[in-house]
Amino acid sequence: MKTQIYTMQTVAEALAAAEVGVDYLGLTPSNRGLPGEISFATAREIADALKGKAQRVALSVESDLEAIAEMVDAVQPDVLHLCGDIELVTPEHVKTLRTTLLAKYPDLQILQAIPMTGPEALEHAARFEPFADIFILDSVAAHIGGIGAAGVTHDWSLSHEIVKRSKRPVILAGGLKPENVAAAIEAVRPWAVDSLTHTNRPLAEGGFRKDIDKIATFVAAAKHA
């Protein structure tokens, strides 16, 4: 079972997370007030430090394809995580983005977020499948832009159905933590599991950093499930 952890904010915590066995490390290069967001320059610094140690994932909630491409140029991740509004970045847009980006970065993979809001998620996954390399099935919170970072679980039976139907590897996200990740894996049988909210260490002044002990426990629970 592979693991993905969001969101790295410093080189030191990214390297520490890689050291405890995280396979995919998420970055949030943005200026939209997203949880744990960092500048493009910091994201590139972290991505460079992680090269060869873990897969570098960069998230975008943008709907402007040029803005997404600019972020990829700046950060140069291994994986582009698209988690904006799927009504604004449609399968056809992802197809266009894929053609543009893979001409420059042939090894880049596209991780498409599917909002797990109900049975319509099955249709969304089917529509995006031709243009994505990996899916991430995530919860949605009204107070956070894009798909994800909600900190709550969703209907795992729907996630399991997508895993059964999809030809793409599937990452399960949404409210996962050391205490429930084994049950989630048993219910969904995903390719990988993801955590953001429940592997954080809140800061007194606001915001958060990653809790490496929680990450290590999460990784161990996932890999032994």
PDB file of N, CA and C in Angstrom, residues 79-142:
ATOM      1  N   VAL A  79       4.242  14.711 -10.293  1.00  0.00           N
ATOM      2  CA  VAL A  79       2.793  14.511 -10.436  1.00  0.00           C
ATOM      3  C   VAL A  79       2.093  15.859 -10.297  1.00  0.00           C
ATOM      4  N   LEU A  80       1.194  16.155 -11.224  1.00  0.00           N
ATOM      5  CA  LEU A  80       0.336  17.331 -11.133  1.00  0.00           C
ATOM      6  C   LEU A  80      -1.012  16.885 -10.586  1.00  0.00           C
ATOM      7  N   HIS A  81      -1.391  17.440  -9.452  1.00  0.00           N
ATOM      8  CA  HIS A  81      -2.646  17.093  -8.783  1.00  0.00           C
ATOM      9  C   HIS A  81      -3.682  18.166  -9.103  1.00  0.00           C
ATOM     10  N   LEU A  82      -4.665  17.831  -9.917  1.00  0.00           N
ATOM     11  CA  LEU A  82      -5.734  18.750 -10.296  1.00  0.00           C
ATOM     12  C   LEU A  82      -6.915  18.559  -9.354  1.00  0.00           C
ATOM     13  N   CYS A  83      -7.190  19.591  -8.564  1.00  0.00           N
ATOM     14  CA  CYS A  83      -8.307  19.455  -7.622  1.00  0.00           C
ATOM     15  C   CYS A  83      -9.167  20.704  -7.589  1.00  0.00           C
ATOM     16  N   GLY A  84      -9.244  21.392  -8.710  1.00  0.00           N
ATOM     17  CA  GLY A  84     -10.155  22.519  -8.825  1.00  0.00           C
ATOM     18  C   GLY A  84     -11.558  22.063  -9.191  1.00  0.00           C
ATOM     19  N   ASP A  85     -12.412  23.014  -9.459  1.00  0.00           N
ATOM     20  CA  ASP A  85     -13.809  22.753  -9.811  1.00  0.00           C
ATOM     21  C   ASP A  85     -13.864  21.968 -11.129  1.00  0.00           C
ATOM     22  N   ILE A  86     -14.452  20.780 -11.102  1.00  0.00           N
ATOM     23  CA  ILE A  86     -14.471  19.949 -12.308  1.00  0.00           C
ATOM     24  C   ILE A  86     -15.464  20.461 -13.351  1.00  0.00           C
ATOM     25  N   GLU A  87     -16.262  21.444 -12.980  1.00  0.00           N
ATOM     26  CA  GLU A  87     -17.109  22.088 -13.985  1.00  0.00           C
ATOM     27  C   GLU A  87     -16.320  23.135 -14.764  1.00  0.00           C
ATOM     28  N   LEU A  88     -15.210  23.600 -14.196  1.00  0.00           N
ATOM     29  CA  LEU A  88     -14.365  24.601 -14.850  1.00  0.00           C
ATOM     30  C   LEU A  88     -13.151  23.973 -15.524  1.00  0.00           C
ATOM     31  N   VAL A  89     -12.622  22.916 -14.928  1.00  0.00           N
ATOM     32  CA  VAL A  89     -11.537  22.149 -15.564  1.00  0.00           C
ATOM     33  C   VAL A  89     -12.123  20.786 -15.909  1.00  0.00           C
ATOM     34  N   THR A  90     -12.670  20.708 -17.092  1.00  0.00           N
ATOM     35  CA  THR A  90     -13.413  19.544 -17.555  1.00  0.00           C
ATOM     36  C   THR A  90     -12.466  18.488 -18.117  1.00  0.00           C
ATOM     37  N   PRO A  91     -12.972  17.296 -18.421  1.00  0.00           N
ATOM     38  CA  PRO A  91     -12.113  16.301 -19.071  1.00  0.00           C
ATOM     39  C   PRO A  91     -11.437  16.826 -20.341  1.00  0.00           C
ATOM     40  N   GLU A  92     -12.157  17.618 -21.128  1.00  0.00           N
ATOM     41  CA  GLU A  92     -11.553  18.170 -22.341  1.00  0.00           C
ATOM     42  C   GLU A  92     -10.411  19.125 -22.019  1.00  0.00           C
ATOM     43  N   HIS A  93     -10.571  19.893 -20.947  1.00  0.00           N
ATOM     44  CA  HIS A  93      -9.490  20.775 -20.520  1.00  0.00           C
ATOM     45  C   HIS A  93      -8.280  19.967 -20.051  1.00  0.00           C
ATOM     46  N   VAL A  94      -8.538  18.893 -19.332  1.00  0.00           N
ATOM     47  CA  VAL A  94      -7.424  18.044 -18.874  1.00  0.00           C
ATOM     48  C   VAL A  94      -6.715  17.417 -20.068  1.00  0.00           C
ATOM     49  N   LYS A  95      -7.474  17.055 -21.076  1.00  0.00           N
ATOM     50  CA  LYS A  95      -6.876  16.522 -22.298  1.00  0.00           C
ATOM     51  C   LYS A  95      -5.939  17.549 -22.930  1.00  0.00           C
ATOM     52  N   THR A  96      -6.392  18.791 -23.022  1.00  0.00           N
ATOM     53  CA  THR A  96      -5.567  19.861 -23.578  1.00  0.00           C
ATOM     54  C   THR A  96      -4.318  20.089 -22.729  1.00  0.00           C
ATOM     55  N   LEU A  97      -4.513  20.143 -21.420  1.00  0.00           N
ATOM     56  CA  LEU A  97      -3.400  20.349 -20.501  1.00  0.00           C
ATOM     57  C   LEU A  97      -2.389  19.218 -20.612  1.00  0.00           C
ATOM     58  N   ARG A  98      -2.897  18.017 -20.719  1.00  0.00           N
ATOM     59  CA  ARG A  98      -2.026  16.848 -20.835  1.00  0.00           C
ATOM     60  C   ARG A  98      -1.167  16.932 -22.101  1.00  0.00           C
ATOM     61  N   THR A  99      -1.782  17.288 -23.205  1.00  0.00           N
ATOM     62  CA  THR A  99      -1.044  17.403 -24.463  1.00  0.00           C
ATOM     63  C   THR A  99       0.058  18.453 -24.358  1.00  0.00           C
ATOM     64  N   THR A 100      -0.275  19.590 -23.767  1.00  0.00           N
ATOM     65  CA  THR A 100       0.686  20.688 -23.630  1.00  0.00           C
ATOM     66  C   THR A 100       1.846  20.310 -22.712  1.00  0.00           C
ATOM     67  N   LEU A 101       1.509  19.791 -21.549  1.00  0.00           N
ATOM     68  CA  LEU A 101       2.541  19.539 -20.540  1.00  0.00           C
ATOM     69  C   LEU A 101       3.417  18.334 -20.869  1.00  0.00           C
ATOM     70  N   LEU A 102       2.815  17.277 -21.397  1.00  0.00           N
ATOM     71  CA  LEU A 102       3.619  16.090 -21.670  1.00  0.00           C
ATOM     72  C   LEU A 102       4.595  16.298 -22.816  1.00  0.00           C
ATOM     73  N   ALA A 103       4.332  17.300 -23.657  1.00  0.00           N
ATOM     74  CA  ALA A 103       5.301  17.634 -24.701  1.00  0.00           C
ATOM     75  C   ALA A 103       6.601  18.148 -24.085  1.00  0.00           C
ATOM     76  N   LYS A 104       6.487  18.806 -22.925  1.00  0.00           N
ATOM     77  CA  LYS A 104       7.661  19.356 -22.234  1.00  0.00           C
ATOM     78  C   LYS A 104       8.184  18.420 -21.153  1.00  0.00           C
ATOM     79  N   TYR A 105       7.266  17.734 -20.486  1.00  0.00           N
ATOM     80  CA  TYR A 105       7.616  16.870 -19.352  1.00  0.00           C
ATOM     81  C   TYR A 105       7.005  15.490 -19.578  1.00  0.00           C
ATOM     82  N   PRO A 106       7.624  14.666 -20.403  1.00  0.00           N
ATOM     83  CA  PRO A 106       7.005  13.400 -20.815  1.00  0.00           C
ATOM     84  C   PRO A 106       6.751  12.415 -19.676  1.00  0.00           C
ATOM     85  N   ASP A 107       7.444  12.588 -18.547  1.00  0.00           N
ATOM     86  CA  ASP A 107       7.241  11.669 -17.424  1.00  0.00           C
ATOM     87  C   ASP A 107       6.220  12.176 -16.416  1.00  0.00           C
ATOM     88  N   LEU A 108       5.699  13.386 -16.632  1.00  0.00           N
ATOM     89  CA  LEU A 108       4.726  13.953 -15.698  1.00  0.00           C
ATOM     90  C   LEU A 108       3.449  13.117 -15.682  1.00  0.00           C
ATOM     91  N   GLN A 109       2.941  12.858 -14.487  1.00  0.00           N
ATOM     92  CA  GLN A 109       1.659  12.167 -14.341  1.00  0.00           C
ATOM     93  C   GLN A 109       0.597  13.152 -13.866  1.00  0.00           C
ATOM     94  N   ILE A 110      -0.638  12.896 -14.252  1.00  0.00           N
ATOM     95  CA  ILE A 110      -1.751  13.742 -13.829  1.00  0.00           C
ATOM     96  C   ILE A 110      -2.626  12.969 -12.844  1.00  0.00           C
ATOM     97  N   LEU A 111      -2.761  13.555 -11.664  1.00  0.00           N
ATOM     98  CA  LEU A 111      -3.587  13.009 -10.589  1.00  0.00           C
ATOM     99  C   LEU A 111      -4.866  13.830 -10.542  1.00  0.00           C
ATOM    100  N   GLN A 112      -5.967  13.209 -10.900  1.00  0.00           N
ATOM    101  CA  GLN A 112      -7.251  13.916 -10.982  1.00  0.00           C
ATOM    102  C   GLN A 112      -8.086  13.651  -9.734  1.00  0.00           C
ATOM    103  N   ALA A 113      -8.488  14.738  -9.075  1.00  0.00           N
ATOM    104  CA  ALA A 113      -9.361  14.608  -7.910  1.00  0.00           C
ATOM    105  C   ALA A 113     -10.806  14.426  -8.339  1.00  0.00           C
ATOM    106  N   ILE A 114     -11.476  13.510  -7.683  1.00  0.00           N
ATOM    107  CA  ILE A 114     -12.902  13.275  -7.887  1.00  0.00           C
ATOM    108  C   ILE A 114     -13.630  13.650  -6.600  1.00  0.00           C
ATOM    109  N   PRO A 115     -14.551  14.622  -6.663  1.00  0.00           N
ATOM    110  CA  PRO A 115     -15.278  15.012  -5.453  1.00  0.00           C
ATOM    111  C   PRO A 115     -16.298  13.940  -5.057  1.00  0.00           C
ATOM    112  N   MET A 116     -16.146  13.415  -3.851  1.00  0.00           N
ATOM    113  CA  MET A 116     -17.002  12.312  -3.418  1.00  0.00           C
ATOM    114  C   MET A 116     -18.232  12.864  -2.698  1.00  0.00           C
ATOM    115  N   THR A 117     -19.100  13.464  -3.505  1.00  0.00           N
ATOM    116  CA  THR A 117     -20.296  14.121  -2.982  1.00  0.00           C
ATOM    117  C   THR A 117     -21.547  13.262  -3.086  1.00  0.00           C
ATOM    118  N   GLY A 118     -21.446  12.141  -3.770  1.00  0.00           N
ATOM    119  CA  GLY A 118     -22.598  11.278  -3.952  1.00  0.00           C
ATOM    120  C   GLY A 118     -22.399  10.355  -5.138  1.00  0.00           C
ATOM    121  N   PRO A 119     -23.450   9.655  -5.567  1.00  0.00           N
ATOM    122  CA  PRO A 119     -23.333   8.695  -6.660  1.00  0.00           C
ATOM    123  C   PRO A 119     -22.832   9.288  -7.970  1.00  0.00           C
ATOM    124  N   GLU A 120     -22.974  10.609  -8.142  1.00  0.00           N
ATOM    125  CA  GLU A 120     -22.477  11.247  -9.360  1.00  0.00           C
ATOM    126  C   GLU A 120     -20.963  11.118  -9.509  1.00  0.00           C
ATOM    127  N   ALA A 121     -20.284  10.795  -8.424  1.00  0.00           N
ATOM    128  CA  ALA A 121     -18.829  10.616  -8.485  1.00  0.00           C
ATOM    129  C   ALA A 121     -18.448   9.479  -9.440  1.00  0.00           C
ATOM    130  N   LEU A 122     -19.298   8.488  -9.569  1.00  0.00           N
ATOM    131  CA  LEU A 122     -19.027   7.375 -10.476  1.00  0.00           C
ATOM    132  C   LEU A 122     -18.957   7.861 -11.920  1.00  0.00           C
ATOM    133  N   GLU A 123     -19.880   8.754 -12.274  1.00  0.00           N
ATOM    134  CA  GLU A 123     -19.893   9.304 -13.626  1.00  0.00           C
ATOM    135  C   GLU A 123     -18.695  10.223 -13.853  1.00  0.00           C
ATOM    136  N   HIS A 124     -18.383  11.024 -12.852  1.00  0.00           N
ATOM    137  CA  HIS A 124     -17.229  11.920 -12.981  1.00  0.00           C
ATOM    138  C   HIS A 124     -15.952  11.116 -13.250  1.00  0.00           C
ATOM    139  N   ALA A 125     -15.759  10.053 -12.493  1.00  0.00           N
ATOM    140  CA  ALA A 125     -14.550   9.238 -12.673  1.00  0.00           C
ATOM    141  C   ALA A 125     -14.499   8.645 -14.077  1.00  0.00           C
ATOM    142  N   ALA A 126     -15.619   8.170 -14.572  1.00  0.00           N
ATOM    143  CA  ALA A 126     -15.652   7.584 -15.917  1.00  0.00           C
ATOM    144  C   ALA A 126     -15.300   8.617 -16.978  1.00  0.00           C
ATOM    145  N   ARG A 127     -15.745   9.866 -16.791  1.00  0.00           N
ATOM    146  CA  ARG A 127     -15.475  10.912 -17.780  1.00  0.00           C
ATOM    147  C   ARG A 127     -14.013  11.324 -17.792  1.00  0.00           C
ATOM    148  N   PHE A 128     -13.378  11.342 -16.626  1.00  0.00           N
ATOM    149  CA  PHE A 128     -11.987  11.787 -16.542  1.00  0.00           C
ATOM    150  C   PHE A 128     -10.979  10.669 -16.815  1.00  0.00           C
ATOM    151  N   GLU A 129     -11.435   9.426 -16.764  1.00  0.00           N
ATOM    152  CA  GLU A 129     -10.506   8.294 -16.852  1.00  0.00           C
ATOM    153  C   GLU A 129      -9.589   8.325 -18.077  1.00  0.00           C
ATOM    154  N   PRO A 130     -10.051   8.706 -19.285  1.00  0.00           N
ATOM    155  CA  PRO A 130      -9.156   8.684 -20.441  1.00  0.00           C
ATOM    156  C   PRO A 130      -7.986   9.664 -20.350  1.00  0.00           C
ATOM    157  N   PHE A 131      -8.076  10.652 -19.466  1.00  0.00           N
ATOM    158  CA  PHE A 131      -7.092  11.730 -19.470  1.00  0.00           C
ATOM    159  C   PHE A 131      -6.271  11.830 -18.184  1.00  0.00           C
ATOM    160  N   ALA A 132      -6.545  10.974 -17.215  1.00  0.00           N
ATOM    161  CA  ALA A 132      -5.814  10.983 -15.947  1.00  0.00           C
ATOM    162  C   ALA A 132      -4.960   9.727 -15.832  1.00  0.00           C
ATOM    163  N   ASP A 133      -3.867   9.843 -15.094  1.00  0.00           N
ATOM    164  CA  ASP A 133      -3.030   8.679 -14.809  1.00  0.00           C
ATOM    165  C   ASP A 133      -3.423   8.020 -13.499  1.00  0.00           C
ATOM    166  N   ILE A 134      -3.867   8.844 -12.557  1.00  0.00           N
ATOM    167  CA  ILE A 134      -4.226   8.391 -11.210  1.00  0.00           C
ATOM    168  C   ILE A 134      -5.449   9.186 -10.770  1.00  0.00           C
ATOM    169  N   PHE A 135      -6.301   8.576  -9.965  1.00  0.00           N
ATOM    170  CA  PHE A 135      -7.421   9.279  -9.333  1.00  0.00           C
ATOM    171  C   PHE A 135      -7.137   9.463  -7.847  1.00  0.00           C
ATOM    172  N   ILE A 136      -7.628  10.558  -7.284  1.00  0.00           N
ATOM    173  CA  ILE A 136      -7.707  10.699  -5.836  1.00  0.00           C
ATOM    174  C   ILE A 136      -9.155  10.987  -5.488  1.00  0.00           C
ATOM    175  N   LEU A 137      -9.741  10.169  -4.656  1.00  0.00           N
ATOM    176  CA  LEU A 137     -11.143  10.294  -4.254  1.00  0.00           C
ATOM    177  C   LEU A 137     -11.173  11.028  -2.928  1.00  0.00           C
ATOM    178  N   ASP A 138     -11.755  12.235  -2.932  1.00  0.00           N
ATOM    179  CA  ASP A 138     -11.613  13.093  -1.760  1.00  0.00           C
ATOM    180  C   ASP A 138     -12.927  13.737  -1.361  1.00  0.00           C
ATOM    181  N   SER A 139     -12.995  14.101  -0.094  1.00  0.00           N
ATOM    182  CA  SER A 139     -14.149  14.803   0.446  1.00  0.00           C
ATOM    183  C   SER A 139     -14.072  16.279   0.070  1.00  0.00           C
ATOM    184  N   VAL A 140     -15.186  16.967   0.238  1.00  0.00           N
ATOM    185  CA  VAL A 140     -15.281  18.382  -0.131  1.00  0.00           C
ATOM    186  C   VAL A 140     -15.824  19.167   1.058  1.00  0.00           C
ATOM    187  N   ALA A 141     -15.208  20.334   1.312  1.00  0.00           N
ATOM    188  CA  ALA A 141     -15.698  21.237   2.362  1.00  0.00           C
ATOM    189  C   ALA A 141     -16.002  22.588   1.738  1.00  0.00           C
ATOM    190  N   ALA A 142     -17.137  23.161   2.088  1.00  0.00           N
ATOM    191  CA  ALA A 142     -17.570  24.411   1.473  1.00  0.00           C
ATOM    192  C   ALA A 142     -16.622  25.573   1.764  1.00  0.00           C
TER     193      ALA A 142
END
